[in-house]
Structures are given as C-alpha cells and as structure tokens.
C-alpha cells in the first residue's frame, strides 16, 4: 500500500507540473491573459497563487504609477544663460558693459565666450537679428532680482486708503491707526494721512505758505498769519452760501 500511495502522489505531482506549465505558456501569449478553469486546469490553490497576471499588454502597477504621476510645474525662467545652444545663426551682441559689438556669427560668439568666460543671455528674441548680451553670473543674479521686484510691484491694482488724525487723539488710538497704516503699506496700497489742526484754532487764519511736505515725507509744514479783511469777507460769503443751499433746494 505504501508503494501505491507513492505512485499516486508522483502521478498527481506530474499532472500539476504539466498543468502549471501549460498555464504559463498560455499566459505568455500577447493576445489573452491566463485563465484558470477548474475543469481544465486542476491546479492546487497554492500553485494558482503563483501565476502572474499580464493581461492588457503586460501593464503592471508600476507602469500605472508612472503614467499617473504628475510632475510639479517649474517656475518660468525670465532671464538666464542660454549656454552654448544659440538658435539663430547671427545675433546682435552686447558686451558686459553694454557696448554694442555688432552682428556676429554664433560660432564667433562661442569662441568669444570660451576666451573671456562670461555667459550669454537673450535680451530680445523678437528683433532681427536677435539681441544677446554677455553677462557674468553676478550680473545675471542682479537682473533677476530686479525683474522679480518689478513683477511684485505690478501684481494687483493699487488701492488708496485714508486716515484722519487730530491733536487730541489718544496714544492707544494713535498706535492702532499706525498699525493699520503698516498693514496697508505691506499690501502695496497707497495711504493718505490727514491731520486736522487748523480747524481747532479759534481765530481766522491765512497762509503765508501753503502746507508742503518736508524731511523726506516725514512731516508737513505751513506758515500761518491772521486772515485779511478780504479773506474774512470771502469766508463769510462761503458760509452764507452753505447755510442758504438747503433752503434753496427745498421745493415750494
């Protein structure tokens, strides 16, 4: 009975190996994946787990990850060295100090770069011939910083803000308004500051010199005097007109 069991086990193993080989040959076909049919492929569950699925032209998880992987967009380069890859055959060349070197063949420009060491930067590709300039690395960096500052200054519309001050303002209110001014300025807004002082003087005054900005914009100055009779008469007429205006607009 022991020989009979060994013979049956050997036959079963041989059948499984033949069936497994047939499945691998079927799965290697480029037209269709391997299919396991219980009636035709009597393979044990352990053997069926070893079969790789190669349907759909051999696409696997790694390929799908490569296809669906999104590349991060790179920041556009507005100014930089073009290296030795000069597209136009002839270019208008400027020296490092801005001197016009005239129109040159690209091969001559490459030899000049090899001899002197600066880098070639495209200034204007739309003109004929295109305009290029020889620049050092430090010059390129400085120009890039200038362009960045210019682009920041152009972002968004500029808004105008206004704040009014008076001489009797408390320190807490003054600090609050000054912090608001800083916030507006950091957002690239324009701020107009108005200080009401002359309206608090008890006598009528005139100007020897109109208010003007001094000390680099940190202060405003004016020279006052007593108002003349003509100025008092004009001011009285303006006050009368303001008082009469609401009555004149009232319908009869």
PDB file of C-alpha atoms in Angstrom:
ATOM      1  CA  UNK A   1       0.000   0.000   0.000  1.00  0.00           C
ATOM      2  CA  UNK A   2       2.962   2.282   0.628  1.00  0.00           C
ATOM      3  CA  UNK A   3       4.159   1.837  -2.987  1.00  0.00           C
ATOM      4  CA  UNK A   4       0.638   2.585  -4.237  1.00  0.00           C
ATOM      5  CA  UNK A   5       0.467   5.859  -2.257  1.00  0.00           C
ATOM      6  CA  UNK A   6       3.890   6.937  -3.565  1.00  0.00           C
ATOM      7  CA  UNK A   7       2.806   6.131  -7.124  1.00  0.00           C
ATOM      8  CA  UNK A   8      -0.446   8.180  -6.798  1.00  0.00           C
ATOM      9  CA  UNK A   9       1.441  11.118  -5.246  1.00  0.00           C
ATOM     10  CA  UNK A  10       4.004  11.053  -8.058  1.00  0.00           C
ATOM     11  CA  UNK A  11       1.271  10.980 -10.734  1.00  0.00           C
ATOM     12  CA  UNK A  12      -0.575  13.873  -9.050  1.00  0.00           C
ATOM     13  CA  UNK A  13       2.605  15.932  -8.851  1.00  0.00           C
ATOM     14  CA  UNK A  14       3.389  15.258 -12.514  1.00  0.00           C
ATOM     15  CA  UNK A  15      -0.129  16.322 -13.578  1.00  0.00           C
ATOM     16  CA  UNK A  16       0.129  19.522 -11.541  1.00  0.00           C
ATOM     17  CA  UNK A  17       3.513  20.351 -13.063  1.00  0.00           C
ATOM     18  CA  UNK A  18       2.207  19.775 -16.616  1.00  0.00           C
ATOM     19  CA  UNK A  19      -0.892  21.855 -15.979  1.00  0.00           C
ATOM     20  CA  UNK A  20       1.155  24.629 -14.391  1.00  0.00           C
ATOM     21  CA  UNK A  21       3.496  24.654 -17.394  1.00  0.00           C
ATOM     22  CA  UNK A  22       0.534  24.867 -19.780  1.00  0.00           C
ATOM     23  CA  UNK A  23      -0.882  27.825 -17.871  1.00  0.00           C
ATOM     24  CA  UNK A  24       2.430  29.674 -18.030  1.00  0.00           C
ATOM     25  CA  UNK A  25       2.625  29.064 -21.775  1.00  0.00           C
ATOM     26  CA  UNK A  26      -0.946  30.351 -22.146  1.00  0.00           C
ATOM     27  CA  UNK A  27      -0.230  33.442 -20.037  1.00  0.00           C
ATOM     28  CA  UNK A  28       2.786  34.335 -22.181  1.00  0.00           C
ATOM     29  CA  UNK A  29       0.514  34.818 -25.226  1.00  0.00           C
ATOM     30  CA  UNK A  30       0.278  38.533 -26.202  1.00  0.00           C
ATOM     31  CA  UNK A  31      -3.408  38.176 -27.162  1.00  0.00           C
ATOM     32  CA  UNK A  32      -5.062  36.986 -23.953  1.00  0.00           C
ATOM     33  CA  UNK A  33      -4.316  36.538 -20.254  1.00  0.00           C
ATOM     34  CA  UNK A  34      -4.062  33.256 -18.445  1.00  0.00           C
ATOM     35  CA  UNK A  35      -7.412  31.839 -17.370  1.00  0.00           C
ATOM     36  CA  UNK A  36      -7.847  29.188 -14.719  1.00  0.00           C
ATOM     37  CA  UNK A  37     -10.784  26.912 -15.299  1.00  0.00           C
ATOM     38  CA  UNK A  38     -11.416  24.357 -12.550  1.00  0.00           C
ATOM     39  CA  UNK A  39     -12.349  21.665 -15.017  1.00  0.00           C
ATOM     40  CA  UNK A  40      -9.413  22.135 -17.373  1.00  0.00           C
ATOM     41  CA  UNK A  41      -6.665  23.333 -15.033  1.00  0.00           C
ATOM     42  CA  UNK A  42      -6.659  21.084 -11.954  1.00  0.00           C
ATOM     43  CA  UNK A  43      -4.085  23.134 -10.054  1.00  0.00           C
ATOM     44  CA  UNK A  44      -3.982  23.389  -6.320  1.00  0.00           C
ATOM     45  CA  UNK A  45      -4.800  26.776  -4.716  1.00  0.00           C
ATOM     46  CA  UNK A  46      -1.170  27.115  -3.669  1.00  0.00           C
ATOM     47  CA  UNK A  47       0.041  26.790  -7.278  1.00  0.00           C
ATOM     48  CA  UNK A  48      -2.622  29.178  -8.670  1.00  0.00           C
ATOM     49  CA  UNK A  49      -1.341  31.991  -6.436  1.00  0.00           C
ATOM     50  CA  UNK A  50       1.996  31.886  -8.252  1.00  0.00           C
ATOM     51  CA  UNK A  51       0.535  32.818 -11.654  1.00  0.00           C
ATOM     52  CA  UNK A  52       1.252  36.462 -12.613  1.00  0.00           C
ATOM     53  CA  UNK A  53      -1.450  38.417 -14.438  1.00  0.00           C
ATOM     54  CA  UNK A  54      -0.107  40.011 -17.600  1.00  0.00           C
ATOM     55  CA  UNK A  55      -3.319  40.986 -19.322  1.00  0.00           C
ATOM     56  CA  UNK A  56      -3.666  44.222 -21.206  1.00  0.00           C
ATOM     57  CA  UNK A  57      -0.247  44.113 -22.845  1.00  0.00           C
ATOM     58  CA  UNK A  58       1.802  43.472 -19.715  1.00  0.00           C
ATOM     59  CA  UNK A  59       0.724  46.613 -17.737  1.00  0.00           C
ATOM     60  CA  UNK A  60       1.509  46.394 -14.053  1.00  0.00           C
ATOM     61  CA  UNK A  61       1.084  48.615 -11.028  1.00  0.00           C
ATOM     62  CA  UNK A  62       4.455  50.285 -11.501  1.00  0.00           C
ATOM     63  CA  UNK A  63       3.599  51.328 -15.065  1.00  0.00           C
ATOM     64  CA  UNK A  64       0.281  52.803 -13.904  1.00  0.00           C
ATOM     65  CA  UNK A  65       2.023  54.789 -11.195  1.00  0.00           C
ATOM     66  CA  UNK A  66       4.475  56.170 -13.738  1.00  0.00           C
ATOM     67  CA  UNK A  67       1.639  57.178 -16.080  1.00  0.00           C
ATOM     68  CA  UNK A  68      -0.454  58.861 -13.387  1.00  0.00           C
ATOM     69  CA  UNK A  69       2.433  60.592 -11.646  1.00  0.00           C
ATOM     70  CA  UNK A  70       2.081  64.352 -12.021  1.00  0.00           C
ATOM     71  CA  UNK A  71       5.170  66.441 -12.428  1.00  0.00           C
ATOM     72  CA  UNK A  72       5.388  69.683 -10.475  1.00  0.00           C
ATOM     73  CA  UNK A  73       5.401  72.685 -12.800  1.00  0.00           C
ATOM     74  CA  UNK A  74       8.678  74.545 -12.834  1.00  0.00           C
ATOM     75  CA  UNK A  75       8.830  78.284 -12.357  1.00  0.00           C
ATOM     76  CA  UNK A  76       9.303  80.098 -15.688  1.00  0.00           C
ATOM     77  CA  UNK A  77      12.791  81.424 -16.218  1.00  0.00           C
ATOM     78  CA  UNK A  78      12.605  85.043 -17.327  1.00  0.00           C
ATOM     79  CA  UNK A  79      16.325  85.684 -17.534  1.00  0.00           C
ATOM     80  CA  UNK A  80      19.171  83.200 -17.694  1.00  0.00           C
ATOM     81  CA  UNK A  81      22.128  81.893 -19.609  1.00  0.00           C
ATOM     82  CA  UNK A  82      21.443  80.105 -22.891  1.00  0.00           C
ATOM     83  CA  UNK A  83      24.775  78.285 -22.693  1.00  0.00           C
ATOM     84  CA  UNK A  84      26.318  77.230 -25.987  1.00  0.00           C
ATOM     85  CA  UNK A  85      22.981  76.392 -27.629  1.00  0.00           C
ATOM     86  CA  UNK A  86      22.460  79.506 -29.753  1.00  0.00           C
ATOM     87  CA  UNK A  87      19.485  79.112 -32.076  1.00  0.00           C
ATOM     88  CA  UNK A  88      19.885  81.993 -34.525  1.00  0.00           C
ATOM     89  CA  UNK A  89      22.821  81.867 -36.919  1.00  0.00           C
ATOM     90  CA  UNK A  90      23.613  85.575 -36.478  1.00  0.00           C
ATOM     91  CA  UNK A  91      22.923  87.680 -33.365  1.00  0.00           C
ATOM     92  CA  UNK A  92      23.390  91.269 -32.243  1.00  0.00           C
ATOM     93  CA  UNK A  93      25.843  91.107 -29.337  1.00  0.00           C
ATOM     94  CA  UNK A  94      26.363  93.461 -26.401  1.00  0.00           C
ATOM     95  CA  UNK A  95      29.416  93.365 -24.171  1.00  0.00           C
ATOM     96  CA  UNK A  96      29.307  93.120 -20.380  1.00  0.00           C
ATOM     97  CA  UNK A  97      29.356  96.907 -20.041  1.00  0.00           C
ATOM     98  CA  UNK A  98      26.602  97.344 -22.645  1.00  0.00           C
ATOM     99  CA  UNK A  99      28.871  98.188 -25.572  1.00  0.00           C
ATOM    100  CA  UNK A 100      27.460  97.165 -28.936  1.00  0.00           C
ATOM    101  CA  UNK A 101      29.802  94.616 -30.537  1.00  0.00           C
ATOM    102  CA  UNK A 102      27.732  94.404 -33.718  1.00  0.00           C
ATOM    103  CA  UNK A 103      26.313  91.388 -35.537  1.00  0.00           C
ATOM    104  CA  UNK A 104      28.261  88.169 -35.066  1.00  0.00           C
ATOM    105  CA  UNK A 105      28.032  84.557 -36.185  1.00  0.00           C
ATOM    106  CA  UNK A 106      27.148  82.150 -33.378  1.00  0.00           C
ATOM    107  CA  UNK A 107      30.438  80.276 -33.812  1.00  0.00           C
ATOM    108  CA  UNK A 108      32.349  83.528 -33.235  1.00  0.00           C
ATOM    109  CA  UNK A 109      30.252  84.210 -30.125  1.00  0.00           C
ATOM    110  CA  UNK A 110      31.050  80.758 -28.722  1.00  0.00           C
ATOM    111  CA  UNK A 111      34.782  81.322 -29.264  1.00  0.00           C
ATOM    112  CA  UNK A 112      34.497  84.702 -27.533  1.00  0.00           C
ATOM    113  CA  UNK A 113      32.729  83.090 -24.586  1.00  0.00           C
ATOM    114  CA  UNK A 114      35.465  80.465 -24.309  1.00  0.00           C
ATOM    115  CA  UNK A 115      38.167  83.128 -24.334  1.00  0.00           C
ATOM    116  CA  UNK A 116      36.653  85.704 -21.936  1.00  0.00           C
ATOM    117  CA  UNK A 117      34.452  83.478 -19.726  1.00  0.00           C
ATOM    118  CA  UNK A 118      31.102  85.377 -19.480  1.00  0.00           C
ATOM    119  CA  UNK A 119      27.718  83.802 -20.136  1.00  0.00           C
ATOM    120  CA  UNK A 120      25.333  84.576 -22.969  1.00  0.00           C
ATOM    121  CA  UNK A 121      21.896  85.940 -22.094  1.00  0.00           C
ATOM    122  CA  UNK A 122      18.995  86.527 -24.502  1.00  0.00           C
ATOM    123  CA  UNK A 123      17.714  90.114 -24.228  1.00  0.00           C
ATOM    124  CA  UNK A 124      15.232  90.271 -27.118  1.00  0.00           C
ATOM    125  CA  UNK A 125      14.494  87.351 -29.440  1.00  0.00           C
ATOM    126  CA  UNK A 126      11.817  89.245 -31.404  1.00  0.00           C
ATOM    127  CA  UNK A 127      14.131  91.748 -33.115  1.00  0.00           C
ATOM    128  CA  UNK A 128      16.145  90.993 -36.260  1.00  0.00           C
ATOM    129  CA  UNK A 129      18.822  89.955 -35.581  1.00  0.00           C
ATOM    130  CA  UNK A 130      18.035  88.803 -32.023  1.00  0.00           C
ATOM    131  CA  UNK A 131      19.711  90.784 -29.259  1.00  0.00           C
ATOM    132  CA  UNK A 132      22.020  88.969 -26.816  1.00  0.00           C
ATOM    133  CA  UNK A 133      24.397  90.162 -24.126  1.00  0.00           C
ATOM    134  CA  UNK A 134      27.483  88.790 -22.432  1.00  0.00           C
ATOM    135  CA  UNK A 135      26.997  88.820 -18.646  1.00  0.00           C
ATOM    136  CA  UNK A 136      28.714  87.417 -15.585  1.00  0.00           C
ATOM    137  CA  UNK A 137      26.892  85.293 -13.041  1.00  0.00           C
ATOM    138  CA  UNK A 138      26.635  88.195 -10.586  1.00  0.00           C
ATOM    139  CA  UNK A 139      25.111  90.435 -13.252  1.00  0.00           C
ATOM    140  CA  UNK A 140      22.518  87.784 -14.132  1.00  0.00           C
ATOM    141  CA  UNK A 141      21.557  87.396 -10.470  1.00  0.00           C
ATOM    142  CA  UNK A 142      21.135  91.162 -10.034  1.00  0.00           C
ATOM    143  CA  UNK A 143      18.957  91.430 -13.141  1.00  0.00           C
ATOM    144  CA  UNK A 144      16.799  88.530 -11.962  1.00  0.00           C
ATOM    145  CA  UNK A 145      16.249  90.270  -8.614  1.00  0.00           C
ATOM    146  CA  UNK A 146      15.252  93.472 -10.413  1.00  0.00           C
ATOM    147  CA  UNK A 147      12.740  91.606 -12.582  1.00  0.00           C
ATOM    148  CA  UNK A 148      11.307  89.864  -9.518  1.00  0.00           C
ATOM    149  CA  UNK A 149      10.814  93.173  -7.712  1.00  0.00           C
ATOM    150  CA  UNK A 150       9.193  94.687 -10.789  1.00  0.00           C
ATOM    151  CA  UNK A 151       6.754  91.783 -11.119  1.00  0.00           C
ATOM    152  CA  UNK A 152       5.835  92.028  -7.432  1.00  0.00           C
ATOM    153  CA  UNK A 153       5.134  95.737  -7.820  1.00  0.00           C
ATOM    154  CA  UNK A 154       2.810  95.100 -10.794  1.00  0.00           C
ATOM    155  CA  UNK A 155       0.678  92.446  -9.096  1.00  0.00           C
ATOM    156  CA  UNK A 156      -2.922  93.550  -8.489  1.00  0.00           C
ATOM    157  CA  UNK A 157      -4.498  97.018  -8.633  1.00  0.00           C
ATOM    158  CA  UNK A 158      -3.193  99.670  -6.238  1.00  0.00           C
ATOM    159  CA  UNK A 159      -5.816 100.894  -3.775  1.00  0.00           C
ATOM    160  CA  UNK A 160      -5.832 104.218  -1.960  1.00  0.00           C
ATOM    161  CA  UNK A 161      -6.566 104.321   1.771  1.00  0.00           C
ATOM    162  CA  UNK A 162      -7.114 107.346   4.001  1.00  0.00           C
ATOM    163  CA  UNK A 163      -6.783 108.047   7.710  1.00  0.00           C
ATOM    164  CA  UNK A 164      -7.629 111.232   9.631  1.00  0.00           C
ATOM    165  CA  UNK A 165      -5.772 112.404  12.721  1.00  0.00           C
ATOM    166  CA  UNK A 166      -6.388 115.124  15.281  1.00  0.00           C
ATOM    167  CA  UNK A 167      -4.250 116.621  18.026  1.00  0.00           C
ATOM    168  CA  UNK A 168      -6.411 115.236  20.847  1.00  0.00           C
ATOM    169  CA  UNK A 169      -6.095 111.599  19.738  1.00  0.00           C
ATOM    170  CA  UNK A 170      -5.169 109.155  22.486  1.00  0.00           C
ATOM    171  CA  UNK A 171      -1.973 107.128  22.370  1.00  0.00           C
ATOM    172  CA  UNK A 172      -3.930 103.864  22.063  1.00  0.00           C
ATOM    173  CA  UNK A 173      -5.915 105.146  19.071  1.00  0.00           C
ATOM    174  CA  UNK A 174      -2.753 106.536  17.516  1.00  0.00           C
ATOM    175  CA  UNK A 175      -0.964 103.169  17.799  1.00  0.00           C
ATOM    176  CA  UNK A 176      -3.994 101.395  16.319  1.00  0.00           C
ATOM    177  CA  UNK A 177      -4.094 103.714  13.312  1.00  0.00           C
ATOM    178  CA  UNK A 178      -0.346 103.470  12.749  1.00  0.00           C
ATOM    179  CA  UNK A 179      -0.528  99.657  12.774  1.00  0.00           C
ATOM    180  CA  UNK A 180      -3.309  99.863  10.191  1.00  0.00           C
ATOM    181  CA  UNK A 181      -1.092 102.088   8.041  1.00  0.00           C
ATOM    182  CA  UNK A 182       1.682  99.467   8.162  1.00  0.00           C
ATOM    183  CA  UNK A 183      -0.768  96.717   7.126  1.00  0.00           C
ATOM    184  CA  UNK A 184      -1.978  98.757   4.137  1.00  0.00           C
ATOM    185  CA  UNK A 185       1.557  99.593   3.041  1.00  0.00           C
ATOM    186  CA  UNK A 186       2.633  95.942   3.209  1.00  0.00           C
ATOM    187  CA  UNK A 187      -0.278  95.137   0.872  1.00  0.00           C
ATOM    188  CA  UNK A 188       1.117  97.664  -1.647  1.00  0.00           C
ATOM    189  CA  UNK A 189      -1.682 100.169  -1.024  1.00  0.00           C
ATOM    190  CA  UNK A 190      -1.318 103.931  -1.074  1.00  0.00           C
ATOM    191  CA  UNK A 191      -2.131 105.682   2.216  1.00  0.00           C
ATOM    192  CA  UNK A 192      -3.206 109.309   2.570  1.00  0.00           C
ATOM    193  CA  UNK A 193      -2.888 110.813   6.045  1.00  0.00           C
ATOM    194  CA  UNK A 194      -4.833 113.937   7.021  1.00  0.00           C
ATOM    195  CA  UNK A 195      -4.255 115.811  10.270  1.00  0.00           C
ATOM    196  CA  UNK A 196      -6.951 118.298  11.328  1.00  0.00           C
ATOM    197  CA  UNK A 197      -5.243 121.115  13.259  1.00  0.00           C
ATOM    198  CA  UNK A 198      -6.276 124.398  11.643  1.00  0.00           C
ATOM    199  CA  UNK A 199      -9.972 123.793  12.297  1.00  0.00           C
ATOM    200  CA  UNK A 200      -9.262 123.874  16.014  1.00  0.00           C
ATOM    201  CA  UNK A 201      -7.717 127.382  16.008  1.00  0.00           C
ATOM    202  CA  UNK A 202     -10.191 129.929  17.410  1.00  0.00           C
ATOM    203  CA  UNK A 203      -9.194 132.805  15.071  1.00  0.00           C
ATOM    204  CA  UNK A 204      -9.399 133.013  11.297  1.00  0.00           C
ATOM    205  CA  UNK A 205      -6.053 132.445   9.666  1.00  0.00           C
ATOM    206  CA  UNK A 206      -4.491 132.704   6.240  1.00  0.00           C
ATOM    207  CA  UNK A 207      -1.410 131.123   4.718  1.00  0.00           C
ATOM    208  CA  UNK A 208       1.931 132.747   4.144  1.00  0.00           C
ATOM    209  CA  UNK A 209       2.969 129.424   2.558  1.00  0.00           C
ATOM    210  CA  UNK A 210       0.677 126.515   1.785  1.00  0.00           C
ATOM    211  CA  UNK A 211       1.262 123.159   3.563  1.00  0.00           C
ATOM    212  CA  UNK A 212       4.170 121.270   1.971  1.00  0.00           C
ATOM    213  CA  UNK A 213       5.965 118.022   2.676  1.00  0.00           C
ATOM    214  CA  UNK A 214       9.387 118.279   4.291  1.00  0.00           C
ATOM    215  CA  UNK A 215      12.007 115.952   5.835  1.00  0.00           C
ATOM    216  CA  UNK A 216      11.673 113.385   3.090  1.00  0.00           C
ATOM    217  CA  UNK A 217       7.910 112.989   3.550  1.00  0.00           C
ATOM    218  CA  UNK A 218       8.068 112.522   7.323  1.00  0.00           C
ATOM    219  CA  UNK A 219       6.486 115.911   8.143  1.00  0.00           C
ATOM    220  CA  UNK A 220       4.319 118.687   6.664  1.00  0.00           C
ATOM    221  CA  UNK A 221       4.877 122.405   7.266  1.00  0.00           C
ATOM    222  CA  UNK A 222       2.970 125.645   6.681  1.00  0.00           C
ATOM    223  CA  UNK A 223       3.306 129.278   7.787  1.00  0.00           C
ATOM    224  CA  UNK A 224       0.163 130.988   9.188  1.00  0.00           C
ATOM    225  CA  UNK A 225      -0.942 134.601   9.675  1.00  0.00           C
ATOM    226  CA  UNK A 226      -4.116 136.387  10.654  1.00  0.00           C
ATOM    227  CA  UNK A 227      -6.712 136.409   7.895  1.00  0.00           C
ATOM    228  CA  UNK A 228      -7.084 139.653   5.967  1.00  0.00           C
ATOM    229  CA  UNK A 229     -10.378 141.548   5.661  1.00  0.00           C
ATOM    230  CA  UNK A 230     -10.802 140.274   2.119  1.00  0.00           C
ATOM    231  CA  UNK A 231     -10.304 136.671   3.249  1.00  0.00           C
ATOM    232  CA  UNK A 232     -12.761 137.159   6.109  1.00  0.00           C
ATOM    233  CA  UNK A 233     -15.333 138.568   3.660  1.00  0.00           C
ATOM    234  CA  UNK A 234     -14.842 135.632   1.282  1.00  0.00           C
ATOM    235  CA  UNK A 235     -15.107 133.136   4.133  1.00  0.00           C
ATOM    236  CA  UNK A 236     -18.319 134.805   5.365  1.00  0.00           C
ATOM    237  CA  UNK A 237     -19.828 134.602   1.896  1.00  0.00           C
ATOM    238  CA  UNK A 238     -18.964 130.911   1.604  1.00  0.00           C
ATOM    239  CA  UNK A 239     -20.568 130.231   4.994  1.00  0.00           C
ATOM    240  CA  UNK A 240     -23.728 132.110   3.951  1.00  0.00           C
ATOM    241  CA  UNK A 241     -23.976 130.137   0.723  1.00  0.00           C
ATOM    242  CA  UNK A 242     -23.664 126.861   2.626  1.00  0.00           C
ATOM    243  CA  UNK A 243     -26.431 127.904   5.015  1.00  0.00           C
ATOM    244  CA  UNK A 244     -28.730 129.026   2.187  1.00  0.00           C
ATOM    245  CA  UNK A 245     -28.193 125.996  -0.048  1.00  0.00           C
ATOM    246  CA  UNK A 246     -30.561 123.584   1.783  1.00  0.00           C
ATOM    247  CA  UNK A 247     -33.390 126.207   1.739  1.00  0.00           C
ATOM    248  CA  UNK A 248     -32.948 126.908  -1.973  1.00  0.00           C
ATOM    249  CA  UNK A 249     -33.252 123.228  -2.819  1.00  0.00           C
ATOM    250  CA  UNK A 250     -36.469 122.842  -0.821  1.00  0.00           C
ATOM    251  CA  UNK A 251     -39.443 122.589  -3.263  1.00  0.00           C
ATOM    252  CA  UNK A 252     -42.165 125.283  -2.985  1.00  0.00           C
TER     253      UNK A 252
END
